[in-house]
mmCIF file of C-alpha atoms in Angstrom:
data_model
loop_
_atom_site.group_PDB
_atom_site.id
_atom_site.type_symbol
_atom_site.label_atom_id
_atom_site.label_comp_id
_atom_site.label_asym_id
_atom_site.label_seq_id
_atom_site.Cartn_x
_atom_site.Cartn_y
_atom_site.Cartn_z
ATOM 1 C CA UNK A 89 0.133 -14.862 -6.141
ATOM 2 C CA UNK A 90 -2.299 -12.721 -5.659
ATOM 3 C CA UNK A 91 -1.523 -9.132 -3.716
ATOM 4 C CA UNK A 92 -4.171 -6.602 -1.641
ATOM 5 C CA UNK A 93 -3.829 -3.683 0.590
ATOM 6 C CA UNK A 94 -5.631 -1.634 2.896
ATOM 7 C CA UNK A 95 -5.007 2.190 3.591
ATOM 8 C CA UNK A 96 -6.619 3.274 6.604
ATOM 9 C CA UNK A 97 -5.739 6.943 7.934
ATOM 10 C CA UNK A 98 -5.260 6.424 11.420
ATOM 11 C CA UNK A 99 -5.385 10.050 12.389
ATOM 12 C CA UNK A 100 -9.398 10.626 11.224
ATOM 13 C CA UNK A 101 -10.014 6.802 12.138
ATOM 14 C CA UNK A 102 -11.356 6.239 8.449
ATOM 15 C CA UNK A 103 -10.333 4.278 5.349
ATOM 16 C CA UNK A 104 -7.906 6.267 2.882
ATOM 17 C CA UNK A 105 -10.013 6.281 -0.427
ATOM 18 C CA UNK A 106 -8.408 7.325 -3.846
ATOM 19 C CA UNK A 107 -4.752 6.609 -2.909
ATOM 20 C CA UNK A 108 -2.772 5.847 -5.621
ATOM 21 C CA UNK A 109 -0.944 2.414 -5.210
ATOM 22 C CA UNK A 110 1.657 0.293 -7.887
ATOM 23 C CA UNK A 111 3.137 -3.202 -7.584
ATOM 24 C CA UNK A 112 6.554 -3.970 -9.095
ATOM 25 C CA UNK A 113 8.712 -6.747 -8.878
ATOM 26 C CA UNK A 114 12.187 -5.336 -9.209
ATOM 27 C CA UNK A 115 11.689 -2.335 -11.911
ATOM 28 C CA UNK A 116 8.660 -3.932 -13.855
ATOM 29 C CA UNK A 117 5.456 -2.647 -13.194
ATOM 30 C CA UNK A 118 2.723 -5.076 -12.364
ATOM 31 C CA UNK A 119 0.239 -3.357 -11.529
ATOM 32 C CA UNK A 120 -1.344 -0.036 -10.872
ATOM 33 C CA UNK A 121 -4.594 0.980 -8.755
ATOM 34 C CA UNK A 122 -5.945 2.806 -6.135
ATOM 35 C CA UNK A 123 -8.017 2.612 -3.223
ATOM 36 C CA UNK A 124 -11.929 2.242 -2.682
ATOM 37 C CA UNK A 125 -14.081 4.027 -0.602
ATOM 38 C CA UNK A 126 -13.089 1.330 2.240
ATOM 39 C CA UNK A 127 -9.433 1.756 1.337
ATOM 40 C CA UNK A 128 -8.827 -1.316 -0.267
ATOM 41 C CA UNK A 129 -7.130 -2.070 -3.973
ATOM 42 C CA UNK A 130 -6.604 -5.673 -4.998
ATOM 43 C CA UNK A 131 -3.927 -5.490 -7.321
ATOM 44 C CA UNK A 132 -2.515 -9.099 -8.565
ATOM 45 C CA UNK A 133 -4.250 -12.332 -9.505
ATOM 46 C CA UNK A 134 -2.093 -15.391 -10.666
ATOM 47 C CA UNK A 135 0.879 -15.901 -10.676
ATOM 48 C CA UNK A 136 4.044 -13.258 -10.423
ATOM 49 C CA UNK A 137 7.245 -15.699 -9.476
ATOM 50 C CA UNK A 138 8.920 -15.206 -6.228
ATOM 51 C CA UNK A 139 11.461 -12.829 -4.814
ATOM 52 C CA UNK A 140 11.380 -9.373 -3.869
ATOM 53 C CA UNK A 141 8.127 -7.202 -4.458
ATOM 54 C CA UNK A 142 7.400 -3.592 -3.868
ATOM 55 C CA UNK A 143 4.273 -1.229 -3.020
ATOM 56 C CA UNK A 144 4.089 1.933 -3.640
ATOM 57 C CA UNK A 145 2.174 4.218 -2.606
ATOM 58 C CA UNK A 146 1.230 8.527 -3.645
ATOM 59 C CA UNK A 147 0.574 9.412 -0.079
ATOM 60 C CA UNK A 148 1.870 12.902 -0.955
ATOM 61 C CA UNK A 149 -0.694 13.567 -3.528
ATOM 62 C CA UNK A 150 -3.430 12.283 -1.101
ATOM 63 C CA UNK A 151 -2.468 14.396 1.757
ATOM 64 C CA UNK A 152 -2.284 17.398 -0.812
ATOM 65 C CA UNK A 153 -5.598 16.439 -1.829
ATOM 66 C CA UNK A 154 -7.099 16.110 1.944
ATOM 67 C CA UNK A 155 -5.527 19.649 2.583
ATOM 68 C CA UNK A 156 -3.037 18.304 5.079
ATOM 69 C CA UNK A 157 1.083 18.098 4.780
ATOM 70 C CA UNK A 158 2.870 15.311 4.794
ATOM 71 C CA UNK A 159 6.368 14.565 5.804
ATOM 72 C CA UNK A 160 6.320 11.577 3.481
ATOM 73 C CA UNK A 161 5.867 11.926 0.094
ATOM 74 C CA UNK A 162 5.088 8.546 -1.314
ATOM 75 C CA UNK A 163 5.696 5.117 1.268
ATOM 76 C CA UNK A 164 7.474 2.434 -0.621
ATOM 77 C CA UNK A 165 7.184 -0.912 1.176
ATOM 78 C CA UNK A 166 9.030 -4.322 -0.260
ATOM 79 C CA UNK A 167 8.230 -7.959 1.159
ATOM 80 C CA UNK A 168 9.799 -10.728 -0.031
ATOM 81 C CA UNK A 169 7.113 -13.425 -1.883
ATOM 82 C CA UNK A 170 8.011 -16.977 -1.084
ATOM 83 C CA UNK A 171 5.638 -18.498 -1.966
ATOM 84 C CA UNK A 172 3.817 -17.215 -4.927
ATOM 85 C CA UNK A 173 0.183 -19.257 -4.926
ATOM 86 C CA UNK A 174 -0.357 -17.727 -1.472
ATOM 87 C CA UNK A 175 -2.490 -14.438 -1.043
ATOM 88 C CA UNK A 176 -0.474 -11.384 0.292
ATOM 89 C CA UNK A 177 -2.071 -8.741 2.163
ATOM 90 C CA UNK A 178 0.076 -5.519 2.784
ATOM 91 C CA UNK A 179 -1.871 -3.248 5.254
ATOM 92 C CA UNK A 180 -0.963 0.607 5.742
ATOM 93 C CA UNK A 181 -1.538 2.444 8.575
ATOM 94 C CA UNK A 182 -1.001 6.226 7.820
ATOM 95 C CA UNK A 183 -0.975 9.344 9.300
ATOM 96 C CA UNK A 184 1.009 12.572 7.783
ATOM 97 C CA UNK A 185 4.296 11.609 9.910
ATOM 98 C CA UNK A 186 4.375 8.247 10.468
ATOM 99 C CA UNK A 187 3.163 5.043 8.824
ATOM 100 C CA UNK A 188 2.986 1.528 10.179
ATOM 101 C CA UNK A 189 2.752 -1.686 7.974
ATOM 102 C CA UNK A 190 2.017 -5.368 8.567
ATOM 103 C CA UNK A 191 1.280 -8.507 7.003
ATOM 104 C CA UNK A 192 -2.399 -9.216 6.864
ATOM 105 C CA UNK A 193 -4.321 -12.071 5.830
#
């Protein structure tokens, strides 16, 4: 399985570089990045087994960071992986009070 995401702040228009971003499935930690300069962090390769996975991501320290509040303090999403040699892309829209998600491709 191999997981990706891609911040974008929809307020500014613009990717969301340098926000942190962690996998887990259940309470193990998979993996840990954050994003680029075009808001994107790849962060699995092979396989993880199936089942319930979780991002998370700092979006508090981020806004802090871009001088702007936030009413949410870190966005935790969780998708279920059924099938774990397929790619899974986990888009977030963001903006400091509200956040839409999607799967991508």
């Amino acid at each position: 399985m191999s997981v990706s995401t891609h911040v974008l702040d929809s307020v500014t228009g613009r990717p969301a570089a340098g926000v942190a971003v962690a996998l887990f499935a259940g309470d193990e930690l998979l993996a840990s990045g954050a994003t680029d300069a075009d808001g994107r962090c790849r962060l699995a390769e092979g396989a993880t087994g199936t089942g319930a996975h979780r991002l998370v991501f700092g979006t508090g320290e981020w806004f802090t960071g871009q001088g702007r509040e936030t009413f949410y303090p870190e966005v935790v999403l969780t998708f279920a992986v059924r099938g774990p040699a397929e790619h899974h892309h986990v888009p977030l829209l963001l903006s400091p009070f509200a956040y839409s998600t999607y799967r991508g491709s």
